[in-house]
Amino acid sequence: MTFVASHLPMEINTSEDVRTGCEIIRRAFSGMRTEIGGVVVGQKRVVDMVLVSIFANGHVLLEGPPGLGKTLLVRTLGEVLNLSTGRIQCTADLMPADVVGTTIVDHNETTGSREFTFRKGPVFHNVLLADEINRATPKCQASLLESMQERSVSIDGVTRNLPIPFFVLATQNPIEQEGTYPLPEAQLDRFLLKINVGYSSRTELNEIVDRTTTGKNVETKIIVDGDFIVAVQKFARQVVIAPHIQDYVTRLVLATHPDSDHAPSWVSNDILVGASPRAAQAIVSCAKVAAIIDGRFAVSHRDVHAIAVPALQHRIVRSFEAETAARTSCSMVDRLLEDVPLFMIEERDV
């Protein structure tokens, strides 16, 4: 079954509209997970986080060693979503025009004259795969900044809107650092989530070998279309988040700032630069989607905890002391989740 926008309630006026909308989104999410799982073995949490990010209208950075199925996941996702996909194989000689497009002088066969014609780059697709993004030069990486934030591209003084929905799904290899250009903080901050892709288990690896060496072909089905994704994004924004839960997210983000009153004592030694306001936006947006998938129309602290690591880890700049001690950003976020209280008792003047 292919889910379309008309399946969702146009407006949420009653509790029945809420139940109907949530049930449809859960069924669509389950169908997408099943279809992707038929091609990508294991990596269930990675798949779930990518789908949550799609429904939350955000970009994803997949980090992991080579050969773990990062590119396969992105390609399969484009097939399941019935969206146009473009691919950039990032290399040191890649130019910004290879990403966003360029204006060329073309011959008009009708009039016989020459005229300027804009040729679109791969960024003019719904899903853009930036493979090994840290192999692109800073100049080329910067060509994605506007498209990731404003969903538009400015070339020769003309601003062109990108198709909606639009997602950048980038991969990078953390091991092989020769010939790479680490992503700057401004680029990292534009990714809604950073997801670490780990190795497969024994059972999963046996399944991978079986599938890839016996000639088995798995065909995926289209589950949703672009209009349905846009409708889900609009529906998810209406999910309720209680003031104390939102305040918890705010304090969690402020706790990453060394000079904040909400930061635990160890933060000033381990964190050099804390997370930006985009981090709080990312946690709330994804937590709303996670609540729907879990069968609720209100965000709980469990949703926040499920999203906190992928939403915060790439937005934290570790200090030199933390790097030399091999303390990872993930472990720091986990520690913050333990140290930051769920409720804040406000001091009142007596």
mmCIF file of C-alpha atoms in Angstrom:
data_model
loop_
_atom_site.group_PDB
_atom_site.id
_atom_site.type_symbol
_atom_site.label_atom_id
_atom_site.label_comp_id
_atom_site.label_asym_id
_atom_site.label_seq_id
_atom_site.Cartn_x
_atom_site.Cartn_y
_atom_site.Cartn_z
ATOM 1 C CA MET A 1 0.000 0.000 0.000
ATOM 2 C CA THR A 2 1.247 3.452 -0.918
ATOM 3 C CA PHE A 3 0.379 6.172 1.577
ATOM 4 C CA VAL A 4 -0.617 9.573 0.167
ATOM 5 C CA ALA A 5 -1.339 12.929 1.759
ATOM 6 C CA SER A 6 -5.113 12.513 1.469
ATOM 7 C CA HIS A 7 -4.966 9.630 3.959
ATOM 8 C CA LEU A 8 -4.120 12.052 6.763
ATOM 9 C CA PRO A 9 -6.700 14.373 8.352
ATOM 10 C CA MET A 10 -6.545 17.827 6.778
ATOM 11 C CA GLU A 11 -7.077 19.483 10.169
ATOM 12 C CA ILE A 12 -6.844 18.236 13.747
ATOM 13 C CA ASN A 13 -10.074 19.226 15.469
ATOM 14 C CA THR A 14 -10.998 16.152 17.511
ATOM 15 C CA SER A 15 -9.287 13.335 19.368
ATOM 16 C CA GLU A 16 -10.431 11.007 16.588
ATOM 17 C CA ASP A 17 -8.407 13.066 14.089
ATOM 18 C CA VAL A 18 -5.373 12.621 16.330
ATOM 19 C CA ARG A 19 -5.827 8.852 16.625
ATOM 20 C CA THR A 20 -6.429 8.445 12.900
ATOM 21 C CA GLY A 21 -3.412 10.528 11.909
ATOM 22 C CA CYS A 22 -1.077 8.803 14.359
ATOM 23 C CA GLU A 23 -2.196 5.344 13.268
ATOM 24 C CA ILE A 24 -1.637 6.135 9.583
ATOM 25 C CA ILE A 25 1.828 7.550 10.254
ATOM 26 C CA ARG A 26 2.755 4.506 12.350
ATOM 27 C CA ARG A 27 1.632 2.167 9.582
ATOM 28 C CA ALA A 28 3.601 4.127 7.003
ATOM 29 C CA PHE A 29 6.667 4.151 9.239
ATOM 30 C CA SER A 30 6.383 0.402 9.787
ATOM 31 C CA GLY A 31 6.013 -0.214 6.057
ATOM 32 C CA MET A 32 9.080 1.868 5.258
ATOM 33 C CA ARG A 33 11.088 0.097 7.959
ATOM 34 C CA THR A 34 10.046 -3.308 6.605
ATOM 35 C CA GLU A 35 10.909 -2.485 2.996
ATOM 36 C CA ILE A 36 14.297 -1.038 3.903
ATOM 37 C CA GLY A 37 14.962 -4.008 6.189
ATOM 38 C CA GLY A 38 14.434 -6.299 3.218
ATOM 39 C CA VAL A 39 17.510 -4.774 1.584
ATOM 40 C CA VAL A 40 19.622 -3.461 4.462
ATOM 41 C CA VAL A 41 20.419 -6.187 6.977
ATOM 42 C CA GLY A 42 20.375 -5.100 10.619
ATOM 43 C CA GLN A 43 21.073 -1.475 11.543
ATOM 44 C CA LYS A 44 17.508 -1.134 12.845
ATOM 45 C CA ARG A 45 18.239 1.877 15.036
ATOM 46 C CA VAL A 46 20.061 3.613 12.187
ATOM 47 C CA VAL A 47 17.089 3.040 9.887
ATOM 48 C CA ASP A 48 14.640 4.292 12.517
ATOM 49 C CA MET A 49 16.655 7.448 13.175
ATOM 50 C CA VAL A 50 16.924 8.224 9.462
ATOM 51 C CA LEU A 51 13.166 7.818 9.010
ATOM 52 C CA VAL A 52 12.486 9.992 12.065
ATOM 53 C CA SER A 53 14.715 12.679 10.575
ATOM 54 C CA ILE A 54 12.845 12.478 7.263
ATOM 55 C CA PHE A 55 9.500 12.970 9.007
ATOM 56 C CA ALA A 56 11.047 15.820 11.033
ATOM 57 C CA ASN A 57 12.260 17.523 7.823
ATOM 58 C CA GLY A 58 15.976 17.345 8.556
ATOM 59 C CA HIS A 59 19.263 16.254 7.031
ATOM 60 C CA VAL A 60 21.291 13.287 8.263
ATOM 61 C CA LEU A 61 25.008 12.623 8.581
ATOM 62 C CA LEU A 62 25.896 8.911 8.652
ATOM 63 C CA GLU A 63 29.323 8.161 10.068
ATOM 64 C CA GLY A 64 30.955 4.760 10.079
ATOM 65 C CA PRO A 65 33.701 2.592 8.590
ATOM 66 C CA PRO A 66 33.400 1.588 4.910
ATOM 67 C CA GLY A 67 31.294 -1.350 3.814
ATOM 68 C CA LEU A 68 28.533 -1.069 6.427
ATOM 69 C CA GLY A 69 25.714 -0.235 4.019
ATOM 70 C CA LYS A 70 25.489 3.538 4.450
ATOM 71 C CA THR A 71 25.211 4.214 0.712
ATOM 72 C CA LEU A 72 22.888 1.239 0.221
ATOM 73 C CA LEU A 73 20.584 2.593 2.920
ATOM 74 C CA VAL A 74 20.320 5.977 1.239
ATOM 75 C CA ARG A 75 19.706 4.474 -2.187
ATOM 76 C CA THR A 76 17.023 2.146 -0.817
ATOM 77 C CA LEU A 77 15.397 5.034 1.018
ATOM 78 C CA GLY A 78 14.964 6.925 -2.246
ATOM 79 C CA GLU A 79 13.213 3.921 -3.778
ATOM 80 C CA VAL A 80 10.845 3.436 -0.831
ATOM 81 C CA LEU A 81 9.961 7.138 -0.699
ATOM 82 C CA ASN A 82 9.321 7.419 -4.459
ATOM 83 C CA LEU A 83 11.464 10.557 -4.588
ATOM 84 C CA SER A 84 14.012 11.694 -7.125
ATOM 85 C CA THR A 85 17.557 11.031 -5.946
ATOM 86 C CA GLY A 86 20.873 12.607 -6.834
ATOM 87 C CA ARG A 87 24.346 11.511 -5.868
ATOM 88 C CA ILE A 88 27.610 13.352 -5.356
ATOM 89 C CA GLN A 89 30.778 11.323 -5.013
ATOM 90 C CA CYS A 90 32.813 13.823 -3.050
ATOM 91 C CA THR A 91 36.453 14.091 -4.079
ATOM 92 C CA ALA A 92 39.159 16.727 -3.751
ATOM 93 C CA ASP A 93 38.623 17.929 -7.347
ATOM 94 C CA LEU A 94 34.849 18.328 -7.010
ATOM 95 C CA MET A 95 33.718 21.868 -7.834
ATOM 96 C CA PRO A 96 30.683 23.774 -6.481
ATOM 97 C CA ALA A 97 29.217 23.849 -10.015
ATOM 98 C CA ASP A 98 29.224 20.037 -9.961
ATOM 99 C CA VAL A 99 26.835 20.235 -7.005
ATOM 100 C CA VAL A 100 24.494 23.161 -7.600
ATOM 101 C CA GLY A 101 24.735 23.524 -11.374
ATOM 102 C CA THR A 102 26.078 26.184 -13.717
ATOM 103 C CA THR A 103 25.084 28.600 -16.450
ATOM 104 C CA ILE A 104 26.341 27.717 -19.914
ATOM 105 C CA VAL A 105 26.161 29.303 -23.371
ATOM 106 C CA ASP A 106 23.825 27.153 -25.456
ATOM 107 C CA HIS A 107 22.788 27.236 -29.096
ATOM 108 C CA ASN A 108 19.071 27.742 -29.710
ATOM 109 C CA GLU A 109 18.213 25.638 -32.744
ATOM 110 C CA THR A 110 14.924 27.486 -33.285
ATOM 111 C CA THR A 111 16.271 31.034 -33.479
ATOM 112 C CA GLY A 112 19.855 30.191 -34.363
ATOM 113 C CA SER A 113 21.118 32.474 -31.619
ATOM 114 C CA ARG A 114 23.154 31.758 -28.549
ATOM 115 C CA GLU A 115 21.664 32.162 -25.099
ATOM 116 C CA PHE A 116 22.505 31.473 -21.493
ATOM 117 C CA THR A 117 21.007 28.271 -20.109
ATOM 118 C CA PHE A 118 21.110 27.059 -16.535
ATOM 119 C CA ARG A 119 21.864 23.382 -16.093
ATOM 120 C CA LYS A 120 20.778 22.029 -12.755
ATOM 121 C CA GLY A 121 23.176 20.080 -10.571
ATOM 122 C CA PRO A 122 22.337 16.988 -8.530
ATOM 123 C CA VAL A 123 21.209 19.200 -5.631
ATOM 124 C CA PHE A 124 17.937 19.725 -7.546
ATOM 125 C CA HIS A 125 16.583 16.374 -6.364
ATOM 126 C CA ASN A 126 14.418 15.451 -3.395
ATOM 127 C CA VAL A 127 17.105 13.255 -1.839
ATOM 128 C CA LEU A 128 20.763 14.154 -2.286
ATOM 129 C CA LEU A 129 23.398 11.607 -1.328
ATOM 130 C CA ALA A 130 26.731 13.249 -0.526
ATOM 131 C CA ASP A 131 29.004 10.225 -0.353
ATOM 132 C CA GLU A 132 32.152 10.683 1.734
ATOM 133 C CA ILE A 133 31.354 14.348 2.228
ATOM 134 C CA ASN A 134 34.545 14.984 4.179
ATOM 135 C CA ARG A 135 36.573 14.332 1.016
ATOM 136 C CA ALA A 136 35.155 17.467 -0.611
ATOM 137 C CA THR A 137 37.098 20.698 -0.221
ATOM 138 C CA PRO A 138 35.758 23.417 2.108
ATOM 139 C CA LYS A 139 34.742 25.476 -0.929
ATOM 140 C CA CYS A 140 32.629 22.614 -2.231
ATOM 141 C CA GLN A 141 31.199 21.840 1.200
ATOM 142 C CA ALA A 142 30.123 25.463 1.509
ATOM 143 C CA SER A 143 28.052 25.145 -1.677
ATOM 144 C CA LEU A 144 25.597 23.031 0.339
ATOM 145 C CA LEU A 145 25.094 25.530 3.164
ATOM 146 C CA GLU A 146 22.328 27.557 1.527
ATOM 147 C CA SER A 147 20.538 24.531 0.104
ATOM 148 C CA MET A 148 20.505 22.758 3.474
ATOM 149 C CA GLN A 149 19.188 25.776 5.385
ATOM 150 C CA GLU A 150 17.014 27.749 2.965
ATOM 151 C CA ARG A 151 16.173 24.942 0.507
ATOM 152 C CA SER A 152 17.308 27.191 -2.319
ATOM 153 C CA VAL A 153 20.357 27.908 -4.454
ATOM 154 C CA SER A 154 21.633 31.346 -5.513
ATOM 155 C CA ILE A 155 23.597 31.402 -8.770
ATOM 156 C CA ASP A 156 24.453 34.466 -10.870
ATOM 157 C CA GLY A 157 22.187 36.634 -8.751
ATOM 158 C CA VAL A 158 19.167 34.360 -9.224
ATOM 159 C CA THR A 159 17.674 32.351 -6.349
ATOM 160 C CA ARG A 160 16.181 29.020 -7.384
ATOM 161 C CA ASN A 161 14.035 26.994 -5.015
ATOM 162 C CA LEU A 162 14.783 23.318 -4.524
ATOM 163 C CA PRO A 163 12.069 20.648 -4.755
ATOM 164 C CA ILE A 164 10.038 19.952 -1.641
ATOM 165 C CA PRO A 165 10.711 17.800 0.301
ATOM 166 C CA PHE A 166 14.499 18.090 0.158
ATOM 167 C CA PHE A 167 16.980 16.092 2.222
ATOM 168 C CA VAL A 168 20.750 15.797 2.269
ATOM 169 C CA LEU A 169 21.934 12.397 3.440
ATOM 170 C CA ALA A 170 25.704 12.469 3.779
ATOM 171 C CA THR A 171 28.174 9.746 4.679
ATOM 172 C CA GLN A 172 31.684 9.974 6.006
ATOM 173 C CA ASN A 173 34.413 7.558 7.050
ATOM 174 C CA PRO A 174 35.958 8.410 10.454
ATOM 175 C CA ILE A 175 38.896 6.044 10.058
ATOM 176 C CA GLU A 176 40.615 6.988 6.824
ATOM 177 C CA GLN A 177 41.594 10.621 7.361
ATOM 178 C CA GLU A 178 44.222 11.034 4.641
ATOM 179 C CA GLY A 179 42.987 13.463 2.007
ATOM 180 C CA THR A 180 39.934 14.532 3.993
ATOM 181 C CA TYR A 181 38.613 17.932 5.040
ATOM 182 C CA PRO A 182 36.750 17.769 8.382
ATOM 183 C CA LEU A 183 33.358 19.424 8.271
ATOM 184 C CA PRO A 184 33.292 22.839 9.970
ATOM 185 C CA GLU A 185 30.885 23.484 12.825
ATOM 186 C CA ALA A 186 28.602 25.586 10.600
ATOM 187 C CA GLN A 187 28.186 22.642 8.240
ATOM 188 C CA LEU A 188 27.717 20.074 10.997
ATOM 189 C CA ASP A 189 25.098 22.243 12.690
ATOM 190 C CA ARG A 190 22.884 22.040 9.615
ATOM 191 C CA PHE A 191 22.526 18.282 9.984
ATOM 192 C CA LEU A 192 19.510 17.499 12.119
ATOM 193 C CA LEU A 193 21.053 14.231 13.314
ATOM 194 C CA LYS A 194 24.421 12.533 13.191
ATOM 195 C CA ILE A 195 24.040 8.764 13.313
ATOM 196 C CA ASN A 196 26.886 6.393 14.061
ATOM 197 C CA VAL A 197 26.769 3.225 11.963
ATOM 198 C CA GLY A 198 28.314 0.224 13.720
ATOM 199 C CA TYR A 199 29.391 -3.241 12.672
ATOM 200 C CA SER A 200 26.939 -6.073 12.090
ATOM 201 C CA SER A 201 26.440 -8.982 14.465
ATOM 202 C CA ARG A 202 27.402 -12.566 13.621
ATOM 203 C CA THR A 203 23.864 -13.437 12.506
ATOM 204 C CA GLU A 204 23.519 -10.262 10.444
ATOM 205 C CA LEU A 205 26.890 -10.763 8.769
ATOM 206 C CA ASN A 206 25.933 -14.311 7.780
ATOM 207 C CA GLU A 207 22.720 -12.948 6.281
ATOM 208 C CA ILE A 208 24.650 -10.261 4.362
ATOM 209 C CA VAL A 209 27.019 -12.849 2.914
ATOM 210 C CA ASP A 210 24.116 -15.099 1.983
ATOM 211 C CA ARG A 211 22.259 -12.319 0.190
ATOM 212 C CA THR A 212 25.214 -10.904 -1.693
ATOM 213 C CA THR A 213 26.883 -14.137 -2.822
ATOM 214 C CA THR A 214 23.899 -16.240 -3.926
ATOM 215 C CA GLY A 215 22.359 -13.881 -6.469
ATOM 216 C CA LYS A 216 19.272 -13.030 -4.438
ATOM 217 C CA ASN A 217 17.520 -9.892 -5.658
ATOM 218 C CA VAL A 218 15.155 -8.018 -3.377
ATOM 219 C CA GLU A 219 12.715 -5.569 -4.962
ATOM 220 C CA THR A 220 11.414 -2.717 -2.840
ATOM 221 C CA LYS A 221 7.914 -1.284 -2.950
ATOM 222 C CA ILE A 222 6.955 2.356 -2.879
ATOM 223 C CA ILE A 223 5.430 3.117 0.526
ATOM 224 C CA VAL A 224 4.997 6.915 0.603
ATOM 225 C CA ASP A 225 5.304 9.842 -1.756
ATOM 226 C CA GLY A 226 6.625 13.370 -1.321
ATOM 227 C CA ASP A 227 3.247 14.934 -0.569
ATOM 228 C CA PHE A 228 2.641 12.427 2.232
ATOM 229 C CA ILE A 229 6.000 13.277 3.814
ATOM 230 C CA VAL A 230 5.167 16.987 3.726
ATOM 231 C CA ALA A 231 1.773 16.252 5.285
ATOM 232 C CA VAL A 232 3.404 14.190 8.052
ATOM 233 C CA GLN A 233 5.832 17.026 8.768
ATOM 234 C CA LYS A 234 2.901 19.413 9.154
ATOM 235 C CA PHE A 235 1.012 16.922 11.348
ATOM 236 C CA ALA A 236 4.035 16.276 13.590
ATOM 237 C CA ARG A 237 4.491 19.981 14.330
ATOM 238 C CA GLN A 238 1.141 19.917 16.124
ATOM 239 C CA VAL A 239 2.219 17.242 18.599
ATOM 240 C CA VAL A 240 1.964 18.544 22.153
ATOM 241 C CA ILE A 241 5.065 19.144 24.257
ATOM 242 C CA ALA A 242 4.514 20.109 27.878
ATOM 243 C CA PRO A 243 6.300 23.239 29.161
ATOM 244 C CA HIS A 244 8.407 21.252 31.639
ATOM 245 C CA ILE A 245 9.568 18.845 28.892
ATOM 246 C CA GLN A 246 10.504 21.724 26.615
ATOM 247 C CA ASP A 247 12.302 23.397 29.507
ATOM 248 C CA TYR A 248 14.198 20.147 30.087
ATOM 249 C CA VAL A 249 15.367 20.210 26.457
ATOM 250 C CA THR A 250 16.418 23.833 26.855
ATOM 251 C CA ARG A 251 18.392 23.109 30.029
ATOM 252 C CA LEU A 252 19.983 20.069 28.405
ATOM 253 C CA VAL A 253 21.281 22.200 25.541
ATOM 254 C CA LEU A 254 22.410 24.998 27.869
ATOM 255 C CA ALA A 255 24.241 22.407 29.964
ATOM 256 C CA THR A 256 26.659 21.921 27.042
ATOM 257 C CA HIS A 257 27.849 25.529 27.411
ATOM 258 C CA PRO A 258 30.883 25.802 29.710
ATOM 259 C CA ASP A 259 29.843 29.237 31.005
ATOM 260 C CA SER A 260 26.194 28.336 31.666
ATOM 261 C CA ASP A 261 24.691 28.134 35.138
ATOM 262 C CA HIS A 262 23.013 24.885 34.039
ATOM 263 C CA ALA A 263 26.293 23.166 33.135
ATOM 264 C CA PRO A 264 27.703 20.495 35.487
ATOM 265 C CA SER A 265 31.156 21.201 36.878
ATOM 266 C CA TRP A 266 32.959 18.816 34.489
ATOM 267 C CA VAL A 267 31.680 20.560 31.337
ATOM 268 C CA SER A 268 34.141 23.463 31.566
ATOM 269 C CA ASN A 269 37.003 20.976 31.373
ATOM 270 C CA ASP A 270 35.643 18.694 28.632
ATOM 271 C CA ILE A 271 33.614 20.940 26.299
ATOM 272 C CA LEU A 272 35.073 23.894 24.458
ATOM 273 C CA VAL A 273 31.974 25.030 22.542
ATOM 274 C CA GLY A 274 28.425 23.948 23.327
ATOM 275 C CA ALA A 275 25.431 23.203 21.129
ATOM 276 C CA SER A 276 23.531 25.887 19.239
ATOM 277 C CA PRO A 277 19.778 26.631 19.403
ATOM 278 C CA ARG A 278 19.392 24.321 16.402
ATOM 279 C CA ALA A 279 20.122 21.466 18.805
ATOM 280 C CA ALA A 280 17.018 22.230 20.863
ATOM 281 C CA GLN A 281 14.957 22.547 17.686
ATOM 282 C CA ALA A 282 16.281 19.199 16.455
ATOM 283 C CA ILE A 283 15.494 17.395 19.721
ATOM 284 C CA VAL A 284 11.946 18.746 19.921
ATOM 285 C CA SER A 285 11.171 18.103 16.227
ATOM 286 C CA CYS A 286 12.456 14.530 16.311
ATOM 287 C CA ALA A 287 10.936 13.815 19.729
ATOM 288 C CA LYS A 288 7.510 14.740 18.351
ATOM 289 C CA VAL A 289 7.915 12.204 15.544
ATOM 290 C CA ALA A 290 9.201 9.601 18.002
ATOM 291 C CA ALA A 291 6.106 10.152 20.170
ATOM 292 C CA ILE A 292 3.795 9.502 17.205
ATOM 293 C CA ILE A 293 5.672 6.320 16.284
ATOM 294 C CA ASP A 294 5.311 5.168 19.892
ATOM 295 C CA GLY A 295 1.566 5.732 19.783
ATOM 296 C CA ARG A 296 1.333 9.049 21.623
ATOM 297 C CA PHE A 297 0.467 12.631 20.699
ATOM 298 C CA ALA A 298 2.554 14.188 23.465
ATOM 299 C CA VAL A 299 6.325 14.247 23.958
ATOM 300 C CA SER A 300 7.798 12.546 27.021
ATOM 301 C CA HIS A 301 11.283 12.615 28.474
ATOM 302 C CA ARG A 302 11.841 9.136 26.972
ATOM 303 C CA ASP A 303 11.531 10.640 23.501
ATOM 304 C CA VAL A 304 14.068 13.305 24.421
ATOM 305 C CA HIS A 305 16.530 10.704 25.705
ATOM 306 C CA ALA A 306 16.127 8.637 22.528
ATOM 307 C CA ILE A 307 17.041 11.616 20.339
ATOM 308 C CA ALA A 308 19.590 13.455 22.499
ATOM 309 C CA VAL A 309 22.787 11.679 21.399
ATOM 310 C CA PRO A 310 22.308 11.904 17.595
ATOM 311 C CA ALA A 311 21.036 15.484 17.942
ATOM 312 C CA LEU A 312 23.837 16.775 20.197
ATOM 313 C CA GLN A 313 27.008 14.771 19.566
ATOM 314 C CA HIS A 314 28.060 16.604 16.380
ATOM 315 C CA ARG A 315 27.275 20.008 17.852
ATOM 316 C CA ILE A 316 29.725 19.704 20.733
ATOM 317 C CA VAL A 317 33.366 20.753 20.344
ATOM 318 C CA ARG A 318 35.542 18.798 22.737
ATOM 319 C CA SER A 319 38.423 20.374 24.610
ATOM 320 C CA PHE A 320 42.000 19.254 24.105
ATOM 321 C CA GLU A 321 41.921 17.477 27.453
ATOM 322 C CA ALA A 322 38.828 15.498 26.471
ATOM 323 C CA GLU A 323 40.332 14.503 23.129
ATOM 324 C CA THR A 324 43.590 13.312 24.658
ATOM 325 C CA ALA A 325 41.634 11.315 27.238
ATOM 326 C CA ALA A 326 39.566 9.768 24.392
ATOM 327 C CA ARG A 327 36.294 10.976 25.853
ATOM 328 C CA THR A 328 33.758 10.959 23.026
ATOM 329 C CA SER A 329 30.924 13.372 22.431
ATOM 330 C CA CYS A 330 28.476 10.479 22.801
ATOM 331 C CA SER A 331 29.721 9.685 26.292
ATOM 332 C CA MET A 332 29.464 13.365 27.230
ATOM 333 C CA VAL A 333 25.827 13.529 26.114
ATOM 334 C CA ASP A 334 25.063 10.350 28.050
ATOM 335 C CA ARG A 335 26.647 11.916 31.114
ATOM 336 C CA LEU A 336 24.595 15.084 30.657
ATOM 337 C CA LEU A 337 21.420 12.993 30.517
ATOM 338 C CA GLU A 338 22.356 11.622 33.937
ATOM 339 C CA ASP A 339 23.370 14.950 35.464
ATOM 340 C CA VAL A 340 20.678 17.327 34.185
ATOM 341 C CA PRO A 341 17.519 16.942 36.317
ATOM 342 C CA LEU A 342 14.196 16.296 34.616
ATOM 343 C CA PHE A 343 12.492 18.975 36.697
ATOM 344 C CA MET A 344 13.806 22.331 37.798
ATOM 345 C CA ILE A 345 12.590 23.762 41.090
ATOM 346 C CA GLU A 346 12.495 27.502 40.661
ATOM 347 C CA GLU A 347 13.765 29.603 43.532
ATOM 348 C CA ARG A 348 11.218 32.069 44.798
ATOM 349 C CA ASP A 349 11.663 35.135 46.912
ATOM 350 C CA VAL A 350 10.207 34.709 50.368
#
